[in-house]
Amino acid sequence: MVTDEKKQELLERLKNAVIQYDEDASKEASNEVVEIGMDANEAIFNGLVSGMEEVGRLFEAQEYFVPELLMSADALYAGLDILKPHVQQMDLGVKGSVVIGTVEGDVHDIGKNIVKMMFDVAGFTVYDLGRDVPLDKFIEEQLRTDSDLVCLSAMMTTTMVGMKKIIDEIKSKNPNVKIMIGGAPVSADIAEKWGADGYAKDANNALKDAINMVSSLKKMKEEADARKRA
Amino acid sequence: MSETGTMTRRERVLKLFSGEKVDRPPCFSGMGNVTTAGLGQFGYKFAALHSDAKMMADAAAQTYRLTGFECGVVPFDLCVEAQALGCEINVYAHVDDILYPTIKQKIAHNEEEMGAITVPADFVKRGRIPLVKEALRLLKADIGGEVAVGSYVLGPFTLAGQIMELNDLLKLSFKKPDKVGKLLDTLADAIILCAQEFVEAGADYITVREMGATSDVLSPRVFKSLILPYLKKIFGAIKSHSVLHVCGKTNDIAGFMVESGATAISVDQKNDVAETRKKIGNALLFGNYDPYNVLVSGTTEVVRQAVRKCVEDGVDAVWPGCDIWPTVPVENIKAMLDEVTNYRR
């Protein structure tokens, strides 16, 4: 039997490991979670993810910058790799899948990887196309996997323009797909003009938006279930 | 093309750089400003420009000829130095849309390889450095009597991000700043050599694009401790006029940018220029209209408003935040020039 005290201690250690970007501490605490038979799902969400939320806050406050964010992500993955095989039931209750990639002409993938991490954590099936991905590949992959979400990333003004075409093509083939665009040059205005469903202007916003989008998908699912029951 | 003031376009830019009084802010750039309208007149494909000196020079000159934009700038991509250091590039020859060249094959994949980077003895003869020099000579001979001719190099941190994984570079900047500093020092040597060649070939001003060192990515503290020393080294060695450009959030580093020793600093639309002006006094400040959302997709009135805002906020030259996206409507650049010429604070 796991005591509440022990549970709190481990959650706190997982959280701090992410905030202090300490991969070893993250692995150690995760191994203990598994050893004592604590719920892995709880360890992920109330430990690792809550640490990442604090990292997001520190990023927003300009106490942390991208290097710290990347190192925290490494610490999160170090724990997640250990915990994931022990997850019984994902908290979110939605079985979503997402196609994600950086558009052709752009080889920057840090923002994309941060968003991918949140989907990984949430238990989504992630089809990561990588970077410098030709337009057609996004469309093919969405059709092949019947994914609910497509996330497009571009870091430079000079590559952002390609996203419009992809959005048009995907929406014309499958209007129900939600499309999220992200990257430094992207704005709410551009997202709206080009018909994207969401946007994120930097890694931190990407993180927040991804959390929001996952929880709004969850809500939609719950509402749909409620309607079915009624 | 007829002049629109008491100075020629070329004089105005050069006098501004020299700290002399000018009749109005010039409207030019140190970054790419090729237009598809200009390319259309020659029948050139964007992807072909990067490896042909004549096409490069023609395309650069055509922006001035078509619109009156007050400079000529080559090259158009950000891979010249990285390629000369041994990286393989992709120019997307198969794509009809406009895609800028990228690095296909990096040369450092871990900390050890990063430590082993050196500048080849024949660096300035490698890759497309000779080709860009030839384009500069052609461009200077073509329009150099009428407008200032510019070229650019990358900043050391941005160049580091081209030759190795950005992910690794950023983490190492935190974990092993000394080793990253050593790399930046080596790359600064390469950048100085490249800039010297471009100045020799006729560039009147060199823009150093340190776009990766923005406060969106790195803390101002790291900018100061890790990057600024090598920027100072570079600007101390460049013999022509020079500009330091950093993208994104730059308000907190504007003072350091001036400290780098560049003749002028350049910021993009995320910078609060009125604020920066207060902070840096009379130092030359170029900026900061949005080269896509204003200049390409805005109406001429939106463009005019943006020009007035730049001037009111206190820029010394009306200058874009980045490369101008090539599909820019010619009438938008003309409206911008008209507004710069006629608007008075």
Coordinates of C-alpha atoms in Angstrom, one line a residue:
Chain A
M1 CA 0.0 0.0 0.0
V2 CA 1.4 3.4 -1.0
T3 CA 1.0 6.0 1.7
D4 CA -0.2 9.4 0.8
E5 CA 3.0 10.8 2.2
K6 CA 5.2 8.7 -0.1
K7 CA 3.0 9.6 -3.0
Q8 CA 3.3 13.3 -2.4
E9 CA 7.0 13.0 -2.0
L10 CA 7.4 11.3 -5.3
L11 CA 5.2 13.7 -7.1
E12 CA 7.2 16.6 -5.7
R13 CA 10.4 14.9 -6.8
L14 CA 9.2 14.3 -10.3
K15 CA 8.0 17.9 -10.6
N16 CA 11.2 19.3 -9.3
A17 CA 13.3 17.1 -11.6
V18 CA 11.5 18.6 -14.6
I19 CA 11.8 22.2 -13.3
Q20 CA 15.5 21.7 -12.4
Y21 CA 16.1 19.8 -15.7
D22 CA 17.6 16.9 -13.8
E23 CA 17.3 13.7 -16.0
D24 CA 18.8 11.5 -13.3
A25 CA 16.4 12.6 -10.6
S26 CA 13.5 12.1 -13.0
K27 CA 14.6 8.6 -13.8
E28 CA 15.2 7.8 -10.1
A29 CA 11.8 9.0 -9.0
S30 CA 10.0 7.3 -11.9
N31 CA 11.7 4.0 -11.1
E32 CA 10.5 4.3 -7.5
V33 CA 7.0 5.0 -8.7
V34 CA 7.1 1.7 -10.6
E35 CA 8.7 -0.2 -7.8
I36 CA 6.2 0.7 -5.2
G37 CA 3.3 0.2 -7.6
M38 CA 2.0 3.8 -7.6
D39 CA -0.4 4.8 -10.4
A40 CA 1.9 5.8 -13.3
N41 CA -0.8 8.0 -14.8
E42 CA -0.9 10.1 -11.7
A43 CA 2.9 10.3 -11.6
I44 CA 2.9 11.6 -15.2
F45 CA 0.2 14.2 -14.8
N46 CA 0.6 15.4 -11.2
G47 CA 4.4 15.0 -11.3
L48 CA 6.1 15.5 -14.7
V49 CA 3.4 17.6 -16.4
S50 CA 2.9 19.8 -13.4
G51 CA 6.6 20.4 -13.5
M52 CA 6.4 21.3 -17.1
E53 CA 3.5 23.7 -16.4
E54 CA 5.8 25.5 -13.9
V55 CA 8.6 25.6 -16.6
G56 CA 6.0 27.2 -18.9
R57 CA 5.3 29.8 -16.3
L58 CA 9.1 30.5 -15.8
F59 CA 9.5 30.8 -19.5
E60 CA 6.7 33.3 -19.7
A61 CA 8.2 35.3 -16.9
Q62 CA 11.5 35.3 -18.9
E63 CA 13.3 33.5 -16.1
Y64 CA 13.7 30.4 -18.4
F65 CA 14.6 30.6 -22.1
V66 CA 14.7 27.9 -24.8
P67 CA 17.8 26.1 -23.5
E68 CA 16.1 25.5 -20.1
L69 CA 12.9 24.4 -21.8
L70 CA 14.8 21.8 -23.9
M71 CA 16.6 20.5 -20.9
S72 CA 13.4 20.3 -18.9
A73 CA 11.8 18.4 -21.8
D74 CA 14.7 15.9 -21.7
A75 CA 14.0 15.4 -18.0
L76 CA 10.3 14.9 -18.7
Y77 CA 11.0 12.3 -21.4
A78 CA 13.5 10.5 -19.1
G79 CA 10.7 9.9 -16.6
L80 CA 8.0 9.3 -19.2
D81 CA 9.9 6.5 -20.9
I82 CA 9.9 4.6 -17.6
L83 CA 6.4 5.4 -16.6
K84 CA 4.5 5.0 -19.9
P85 CA 4.6 1.1 -20.1
H86 CA 2.9 1.1 -16.7
V87 CA 0.0 3.3 -17.6
Q88 CA -3.3 1.4 -17.3
Q89 CA -5.8 4.0 -18.4
M90 CA -5.0 7.4 -19.9
D91 CA -6.6 10.2 -17.8
L92 CA -7.9 12.0 -20.8
G93 CA -10.2 9.3 -22.1
V94 CA -9.8 10.4 -25.8
K95 CA -8.0 8.3 -28.2
G96 CA -6.7 11.0 -30.5
S97 CA -4.1 10.9 -33.2
V98 CA -2.1 13.8 -34.6
V99 CA 0.1 14.4 -37.6
I100 CA 2.8 16.9 -36.9
G101 CA 5.8 18.3 -38.8
T102 CA 7.8 21.4 -39.8
V103 CA 6.9 22.6 -43.4
E104 CA 9.2 22.2 -46.4
G105 CA 12.0 24.8 -46.5
D106 CA 12.2 25.0 -42.7
V107 CA 14.6 22.8 -40.7
H108 CA 13.7 24.2 -37.3
D109 CA 12.0 21.7 -35.1
I110 CA 12.3 22.8 -31.5
G111 CA 8.8 24.2 -31.2
K112 CA 7.4 21.2 -33.0
N113 CA 9.1 18.8 -30.6
I114 CA 7.7 20.7 -27.6
V115 CA 4.2 20.3 -28.9
K116 CA 4.8 16.7 -29.8
M117 CA 5.9 16.1 -26.2
M118 CA 2.6 17.3 -24.9
F119 CA 0.7 15.0 -27.2
D120 CA 3.0 12.1 -26.2
V121 CA 2.2 12.8 -22.6
A122 CA -1.5 13.0 -23.2
G123 CA -1.4 9.5 -24.8
F124 CA -2.1 10.6 -28.3
T125 CA -0.8 8.6 -31.2
V126 CA 1.7 11.0 -32.8
Y127 CA 2.8 10.7 -36.4
D128 CA 5.9 12.9 -36.5
L129 CA 6.9 13.7 -40.0
G130 CA 10.0 15.5 -38.9
R131 CA 11.2 18.7 -40.5
D132 CA 11.5 20.1 -44.1
V133 CA 8.3 18.1 -44.9
P134 CA 6.8 18.5 -48.4
L135 CA 3.3 19.7 -48.6
D136 CA 1.8 16.5 -50.1
K137 CA 3.3 14.4 -47.2
F138 CA 1.0 16.1 -44.7
I139 CA -2.1 15.5 -46.8
E140 CA -1.1 11.9 -47.5
E141 CA -0.3 11.2 -43.9
Q142 CA -3.6 12.7 -42.6
L143 CA -5.6 10.6 -45.0
R144 CA -3.6 7.4 -44.3
T145 CA -3.9 7.7 -40.5
D146 CA -7.3 9.5 -40.4
S147 CA -5.9 11.8 -37.7
D148 CA -8.0 14.3 -35.9
L149 CA -5.4 16.9 -35.7
V150 CA -2.7 18.2 -38.0
C151 CA 0.0 20.5 -36.6
L152 CA 2.2 22.6 -38.9
S153 CA 5.2 24.5 -37.7
A154 CA 7.3 27.2 -39.4
M155 CA 10.1 29.2 -37.8
M156 CA 10.8 31.8 -40.4
T157 CA 8.7 34.3 -42.3
T158 CA 10.2 32.8 -45.4
T159 CA 8.7 29.4 -44.8
M160 CA 5.4 30.3 -43.2
V161 CA 3.7 31.0 -46.5
G162 CA 3.7 27.4 -47.5
M163 CA 1.3 26.5 -44.7
K164 CA -1.7 28.2 -46.4
K165 CA -1.7 25.7 -49.2
I166 CA -1.5 22.7 -46.9
I167 CA -4.5 24.0 -44.8
D168 CA -6.5 24.6 -48.0
E169 CA -5.8 21.1 -49.3
I170 CA -6.5 19.3 -46.1
K171 CA -9.7 21.2 -45.4
S172 CA -11.0 20.6 -48.9
K173 CA -10.4 16.8 -48.5
N174 CA -11.5 16.5 -44.9
P175 CA -13.2 19.6 -43.4
N176 CA -13.4 18.0 -39.9
V177 CA -9.7 17.8 -39.4
K178 CA -8.5 20.4 -36.8
I179 CA -5.4 22.3 -37.9
M180 CA -3.0 24.0 -35.6
I181 CA -0.2 26.2 -36.9
G182 CA 2.8 27.5 -34.9
G183 CA 6.1 29.3 -35.1
A184 CA 7.6 32.7 -34.5
P185 CA 6.1 34.5 -37.5
V186 CA 2.6 33.1 -37.1
S187 CA -0.1 35.4 -35.7
A188 CA -3.8 35.0 -34.7
D189 CA -4.6 37.1 -37.7
I190 CA -2.8 34.8 -40.1
A191 CA -4.3 31.7 -38.5
E192 CA -7.8 33.1 -39.0
K193 CA -7.1 34.3 -42.6
W194 CA -5.7 31.0 -43.6
G195 CA -8.5 28.9 -41.9
A196 CA -6.4 27.3 -39.2
D197 CA -8.2 26.2 -36.0
G198 CA -5.4 27.2 -33.6
Y199 CA -2.1 28.9 -33.4
A200 CA 0.9 29.2 -31.2
K201 CA 3.5 32.0 -31.5
D202 CA 6.3 30.4 -29.5
A203 CA 7.3 27.2 -27.7
N204 CA 5.6 28.2 -24.5
N205 CA 2.4 29.2 -26.2
A206 CA 2.6 26.0 -28.2
L207 CA 2.8 24.1 -25.0
K208 CA -0.2 25.9 -23.5
D209 CA -2.2 25.7 -26.7
A210 CA -1.5 22.0 -27.1
I211 CA -2.7 21.5 -23.5
N212 CA -5.8 23.6 -24.2
M213 CA -6.5 21.8 -27.5
V214 CA -6.2 18.4 -25.9
S215 CA -8.5 19.4 -23.1
S216 CA -11.1 20.9 -25.5
L217 CA -11.0 17.7 -27.5
K218 CA -11.6 15.8 -24.3
K219 CA -14.6 18.1 -23.5
M220 CA -16.0 17.6 -27.0
K221 CA -15.7 13.8 -26.5
E222 CA -17.4 14.0 -23.2
E223 CA -20.2 16.1 -24.6
A224 CA -20.6 13.6 -27.5
D225 CA -20.8 10.7 -25.0
A226 CA -23.3 12.6 -22.9
R227 CA -25.5 13.1 -26.0
K228 CA -25.2 9.5 -26.9
R229 CA -26.3 8.5 -23.4
A230 CA -29.3 10.9 -23.4
Chain B
M1 CA 15.4 56.8 -62.0
S2 CA 14.7 60.4 -60.9
E3 CA 15.8 61.6 -57.5
T4 CA 13.3 62.7 -54.9
G5 CA 15.3 65.0 -52.6
T6 CA 18.3 67.1 -52.2
M7 CA 20.7 64.1 -52.2
T8 CA 21.0 61.1 -54.4
R9 CA 19.8 57.8 -53.0
R10 CA 23.3 56.6 -52.7
E11 CA 24.6 59.7 -51.0
R12 CA 21.8 59.7 -48.5
V13 CA 22.5 56.1 -47.3
L14 CA 26.3 56.7 -47.1
K15 CA 26.0 60.0 -45.3
L16 CA 23.6 58.4 -42.8
F17 CA 26.1 55.7 -42.1
S18 CA 28.9 58.3 -41.7
G19 CA 26.9 60.2 -39.1
E20 CA 26.1 63.2 -41.3
K21 CA 22.8 64.9 -41.6
V22 CA 20.3 63.6 -44.2
D23 CA 17.3 65.3 -45.7
R24 CA 15.0 62.3 -44.8
P25 CA 15.3 58.7 -43.7
P26 CA 16.4 56.4 -46.5
C27 CA 14.2 53.4 -47.4
F28 CA 16.4 50.4 -47.9
S29 CA 17.5 47.1 -46.5
G30 CA 20.5 45.0 -45.7
M31 CA 18.6 41.8 -46.1
G32 CA 17.0 40.0 -49.1
N33 CA 14.6 42.0 -51.2
V34 CA 14.2 40.1 -54.4
T35 CA 10.7 40.2 -56.0
T36 CA 8.9 37.7 -58.1
A37 CA 7.8 40.7 -60.2
G38 CA 11.4 41.4 -61.0
L39 CA 12.2 37.7 -61.6
G40 CA 9.2 37.6 -64.0
Q41 CA 10.8 40.2 -66.2
F42 CA 13.9 38.0 -66.7
G43 CA 12.0 34.7 -66.7
Y44 CA 14.2 33.5 -63.8
K45 CA 13.2 30.8 -61.3
F46 CA 13.9 31.7 -57.7
A47 CA 15.7 28.4 -57.0
A48 CA 18.2 29.1 -59.9
L49 CA 19.3 32.5 -58.5
H50 CA 21.4 31.1 -55.7
S51 CA 24.0 29.5 -57.9
D52 CA 24.4 32.0 -60.8
A53 CA 26.1 35.4 -60.2
K54 CA 24.5 37.2 -63.1
M55 CA 21.0 36.1 -62.3
M56 CA 21.6 37.0 -58.6
A57 CA 22.8 40.5 -59.6
D58 CA 20.1 41.0 -62.2
A59 CA 17.4 40.0 -59.7
A60 CA 18.8 42.3 -57.0
A61 CA 19.1 45.3 -59.3
Q62 CA 15.6 44.8 -60.6
T63 CA 13.9 45.6 -57.2
Y64 CA 15.5 49.1 -57.4
R65 CA 14.6 49.5 -61.1
L66 CA 11.0 48.4 -60.6
T67 CA 10.2 50.2 -57.4
G68 CA 12.9 52.7 -56.5
F69 CA 13.8 50.7 -53.4
E70 CA 17.0 52.4 -52.3
C71 CA 19.7 49.7 -52.4
G72 CA 20.9 46.5 -54.1
V73 CA 21.5 43.5 -51.9
V74 CA 22.9 40.0 -52.6
P75 CA 22.8 37.1 -51.8
F76 CA 19.3 35.9 -51.0
D77 CA 19.9 32.9 -48.8
L78 CA 21.5 32.2 -45.4
C79 CA 23.7 29.2 -46.3
V80 CA 26.8 30.8 -47.9
E81 CA 29.2 30.6 -45.0
A82 CA 27.9 27.2 -43.8
Q83 CA 28.3 25.8 -47.3
A84 CA 31.9 27.1 -47.5
L85 CA 32.6 25.4 -44.1
G86 CA 31.5 22.1 -45.6
C87 CA 27.7 21.8 -45.2
E88 CA 25.6 20.4 -48.0
I89 CA 22.7 22.7 -49.0
N90 CA 19.3 22.1 -50.6
V91 CA 18.1 24.8 -53.0
Y92 CA 14.8 23.0 -53.7
A93 CA 15.3 23.0 -57.5
H94 CA 12.3 20.7 -57.9
V95 CA 9.9 23.1 -56.2
D96 CA 8.0 25.8 -58.2
D97 CA 7.0 27.8 -55.1
I98 CA 9.5 30.0 -53.4
L99 CA 11.6 28.1 -50.9
Y100 CA 14.8 29.5 -49.5
P101 CA 17.8 27.2 -49.4
T102 CA 18.5 25.2 -46.2
I103 CA 21.3 23.1 -44.8
K104 CA 20.8 19.4 -45.7
Q105 CA 23.9 18.0 -44.0
K106 CA 25.3 19.6 -40.9
I107 CA 29.0 19.2 -40.1
A108 CA 28.9 18.9 -36.3
H109 CA 26.7 16.3 -34.7
N110 CA 28.0 16.2 -31.1
E111 CA 30.1 18.1 -28.6
E112 CA 33.3 16.5 -29.9
E113 CA 32.7 17.4 -33.5
M114 CA 31.8 20.9 -32.4
G115 CA 35.2 21.2 -30.8
A116 CA 36.9 20.1 -33.9
I117 CA 35.5 22.8 -36.2
T118 CA 38.2 24.9 -37.9
V119 CA 38.2 27.4 -40.7
P120 CA 39.7 25.8 -43.9
A121 CA 42.7 27.7 -45.3
D122 CA 41.0 28.2 -48.6
F123 CA 37.7 29.2 -47.0
V124 CA 37.0 32.2 -49.1
K125 CA 37.5 30.2 -52.3
R126 CA 35.0 27.5 -51.2
G127 CA 31.3 27.1 -51.8
R128 CA 29.6 30.2 -53.2
I129 CA 31.7 32.9 -51.6
P130 CA 33.4 33.6 -55.0
L131 CA 30.0 33.6 -56.7
V132 CA 28.5 36.1 -54.3
K133 CA 31.6 38.3 -54.8
E134 CA 31.1 38.1 -58.6
A135 CA 27.4 39.0 -58.1
L136 CA 28.4 42.0 -56.0
R137 CA 30.8 43.2 -58.7
L138 CA 28.1 43.0 -61.3
L139 CA 25.6 44.6 -59.1
K140 CA 27.9 47.5 -58.2
A141 CA 28.8 48.0 -61.9
D142 CA 25.1 48.0 -62.7
I143 CA 23.4 50.2 -60.1
G144 CA 26.2 51.1 -57.7
G145 CA 26.4 54.7 -59.0
E146 CA 22.8 55.3 -58.0
V147 CA 22.2 53.3 -54.8
A148 CA 24.3 51.8 -52.0
V149 CA 25.1 48.1 -52.5
G150 CA 24.9 45.8 -49.5
S151 CA 25.6 42.2 -48.6
Y152 CA 25.2 40.2 -45.4
V153 CA 26.9 37.5 -43.3
L154 CA 25.5 35.5 -40.4
G155 CA 26.3 36.2 -36.8
P156 CA 28.4 33.6 -35.1
F157 CA 25.6 32.0 -33.0
T158 CA 23.3 31.8 -36.0
L159 CA 26.1 30.3 -38.1
A160 CA 26.7 27.8 -35.3
G161 CA 23.0 26.9 -35.6
Q162 CA 23.5 26.2 -39.3
I163 CA 26.5 23.9 -39.0
M164 CA 25.1 21.9 -36.0
E165 CA 21.8 20.9 -34.5
L166 CA 20.2 23.9 -32.9
N167 CA 18.8 21.7 -30.2
D168 CA 22.4 20.7 -29.2
L169 CA 23.8 24.2 -29.6
L170 CA 21.2 25.7 -27.3
K171 CA 21.7 23.1 -24.6
L172 CA 25.5 23.3 -24.8
S173 CA 25.2 27.1 -24.5
F174 CA 23.9 26.4 -21.1
K175 CA 25.9 23.4 -20.1
K176 CA 29.2 24.1 -21.7
P177 CA 29.4 27.8 -22.5
D178 CA 33.2 27.8 -22.7
K179 CA 33.2 25.2 -25.5
V180 CA 30.4 27.1 -27.4
G181 CA 32.4 30.3 -26.9
K182 CA 35.4 28.7 -28.5
L183 CA 33.3 27.7 -31.5
L184 CA 31.8 31.2 -31.8
D185 CA 35.4 32.6 -31.8
T186 CA 36.3 30.3 -34.7
L187 CA 33.2 31.1 -36.6
A188 CA 33.8 34.9 -36.0
D189 CA 37.1 34.4 -37.9
A190 CA 35.2 32.8 -40.8
I191 CA 32.6 35.6 -40.8
I192 CA 35.3 38.3 -40.8
L193 CA 37.0 36.7 -43.8
C194 CA 33.7 36.4 -45.7
A195 CA 32.8 40.0 -44.9
Q196 CA 36.2 41.3 -46.0
E197 CA 35.7 39.5 -49.4
F198 CA 32.3 41.1 -49.9
V199 CA 33.6 44.5 -49.0
E200 CA 36.5 44.1 -51.4
A201 CA 34.0 43.1 -54.1
G202 CA 32.1 46.3 -53.7
A203 CA 29.7 46.1 -50.7
D204 CA 29.2 49.5 -49.2
Y205 CA 27.7 48.0 -46.0
I206 CA 27.6 44.6 -44.4
T207 CA 24.6 43.4 -42.3
V208 CA 25.5 40.8 -39.7
R209 CA 22.4 38.7 -39.1
E210 CA 22.4 37.3 -35.6
M211 CA 18.8 36.1 -35.9
G212 CA 19.2 33.1 -33.6
A213 CA 20.3 35.1 -30.6
T214 CA 16.9 36.8 -30.0
S215 CA 15.5 37.1 -26.5
D216 CA 12.7 34.7 -27.7
V217 CA 15.3 32.0 -27.5
L218 CA 18.2 33.1 -25.3
S219 CA 18.4 35.2 -22.2
P220 CA 19.8 38.8 -22.5
R221 CA 22.4 37.6 -20.0
V222 CA 23.6 34.9 -22.3
F223 CA 23.6 37.3 -25.2
K224 CA 25.9 39.6 -23.3
S225 CA 28.2 36.9 -21.9
L226 CA 28.4 34.4 -24.7
I227 CA 27.6 36.2 -28.0
L228 CA 28.5 39.9 -27.6
P229 CA 32.3 39.4 -27.3
Y230 CA 32.4 37.7 -30.7
L231 CA 30.1 40.3 -32.3
K232 CA 32.5 43.0 -31.0
K233 CA 35.4 41.0 -32.6
I234 CA 33.5 40.9 -35.9
F235 CA 32.5 44.6 -36.0
G236 CA 36.0 45.6 -34.9
A237 CA 37.3 43.9 -38.1
I238 CA 34.7 44.9 -40.7
K239 CA 36.1 47.8 -42.8
S240 CA 32.9 49.0 -44.3
H241 CA 29.7 50.4 -42.7
S242 CA 28.0 47.7 -40.8
V243 CA 24.6 46.8 -39.3
L244 CA 23.7 44.3 -36.6
H245 CA 20.3 42.7 -37.1
V246 CA 18.6 40.5 -34.5
C247 CA 15.0 39.2 -35.0
G248 CA 12.2 38.9 -32.5
K249 CA 12.3 40.3 -29.0
T250 CA 15.2 42.7 -28.8
N251 CA 14.2 45.5 -26.4
D252 CA 16.2 44.0 -23.6
I253 CA 19.4 43.6 -25.7
A254 CA 19.2 46.8 -27.8
G255 CA 21.9 48.4 -25.6
F256 CA 24.2 45.4 -26.0
M257 CA 23.5 45.5 -29.8
V258 CA 24.8 49.1 -29.9
E259 CA 27.8 48.1 -27.7
S260 CA 28.8 45.5 -30.4
G261 CA 30.3 48.4 -32.4
A262 CA 28.1 48.0 -35.5
T263 CA 27.5 51.3 -37.3
A264 CA 23.7 50.8 -37.0
I265 CA 21.4 48.3 -35.3
S266 CA 18.4 46.7 -37.0
V267 CA 15.3 45.3 -35.2
D268 CA 12.0 43.8 -36.4
Q269 CA 8.4 44.4 -35.7
K270 CA 8.5 42.8 -32.3
N271 CA 10.7 45.6 -31.0
D272 CA 9.1 48.6 -29.3
V273 CA 11.2 51.2 -31.3
A274 CA 10.0 54.3 -29.3
E275 CA 11.3 52.5 -26.2
T276 CA 14.5 51.5 -27.8
R277 CA 15.1 55.0 -29.1
K278 CA 14.9 56.3 -25.5
K279 CA 17.4 53.6 -24.4
I280 CA 20.1 54.0 -27.0
G281 CA 20.1 57.8 -27.6
N282 CA 21.4 58.8 -31.0
A283 CA 22.8 55.5 -32.1
L284 CA 21.6 54.6 -35.6
L285 CA 18.5 52.5 -35.5
F286 CA 16.9 50.8 -38.5
G287 CA 13.5 49.2 -38.7
N288 CA 11.0 47.9 -38.2
Y289 CA 8.0 47.2 -40.5
D290 CA 6.6 43.7 -40.8
P291 CA 8.0 42.5 -44.2
Y292 CA 5.1 40.0 -44.7
N293 CA 2.0 41.1 -42.8
V294 CA 2.4 44.7 -43.7
L295 CA 4.4 44.9 -46.9
V296 CA 3.1 41.8 -48.7
S297 CA -0.4 41.2 -47.5
G298 CA -1.3 44.8 -46.3
T299 CA -3.1 47.4 -48.4
T300 CA -1.2 50.5 -49.5
E301 CA -2.8 52.4 -46.7
V302 CA -1.6 49.8 -44.2
V303 CA 1.9 50.2 -45.6
R304 CA 1.7 54.0 -45.3
Q305 CA 0.6 53.8 -41.7
A306 CA 3.4 51.4 -40.9
V307 CA 5.9 53.8 -42.5
R308 CA 4.6 56.7 -40.4
K309 CA 4.8 54.6 -37.3
C310 CA 8.4 53.7 -37.9
V311 CA 9.3 57.4 -38.5
E312 CA 7.4 58.6 -35.5
D313 CA 8.9 56.0 -33.3
G314 CA 12.3 57.3 -34.3
V315 CA 14.0 55.1 -36.9
D316 CA 16.9 56.5 -38.9
A317 CA 16.1 54.3 -41.9
V318 CA 12.7 52.7 -42.8
W319 CA 13.9 49.2 -43.1
P320 CA 12.2 45.7 -43.0
G321 CA 12.2 43.3 -40.0
C322 CA 13.6 40.5 -42.2
D323 CA 13.9 39.4 -45.8
I324 CA 11.0 40.8 -47.9
W325 CA 8.8 38.0 -49.1
P326 CA 9.3 37.9 -52.9
T327 CA 5.6 38.0 -53.9
V328 CA 5.4 41.6 -52.5
P329 CA 3.1 43.8 -54.7
V330 CA 5.2 46.4 -56.5
E331 CA 2.6 49.1 -55.6
N332 CA 3.2 48.4 -51.9
I333 CA 6.9 49.1 -52.2
K334 CA 6.1 52.2 -54.3
A335 CA 3.6 53.4 -51.7
M336 CA 6.2 52.9 -48.9
L337 CA 8.8 54.9 -50.8
D338 CA 6.2 57.7 -51.5
E339 CA 5.3 57.8 -47.8
V340 CA 9.0 57.9 -46.7
T341 CA 9.7 60.7 -49.2
N342 CA 6.7 62.9 -48.3
Y343 CA 6.0 62.2 -44.7
R344 CA 7.4 64.6 -42.1
R345 CA 7.4 64.1 -38.4

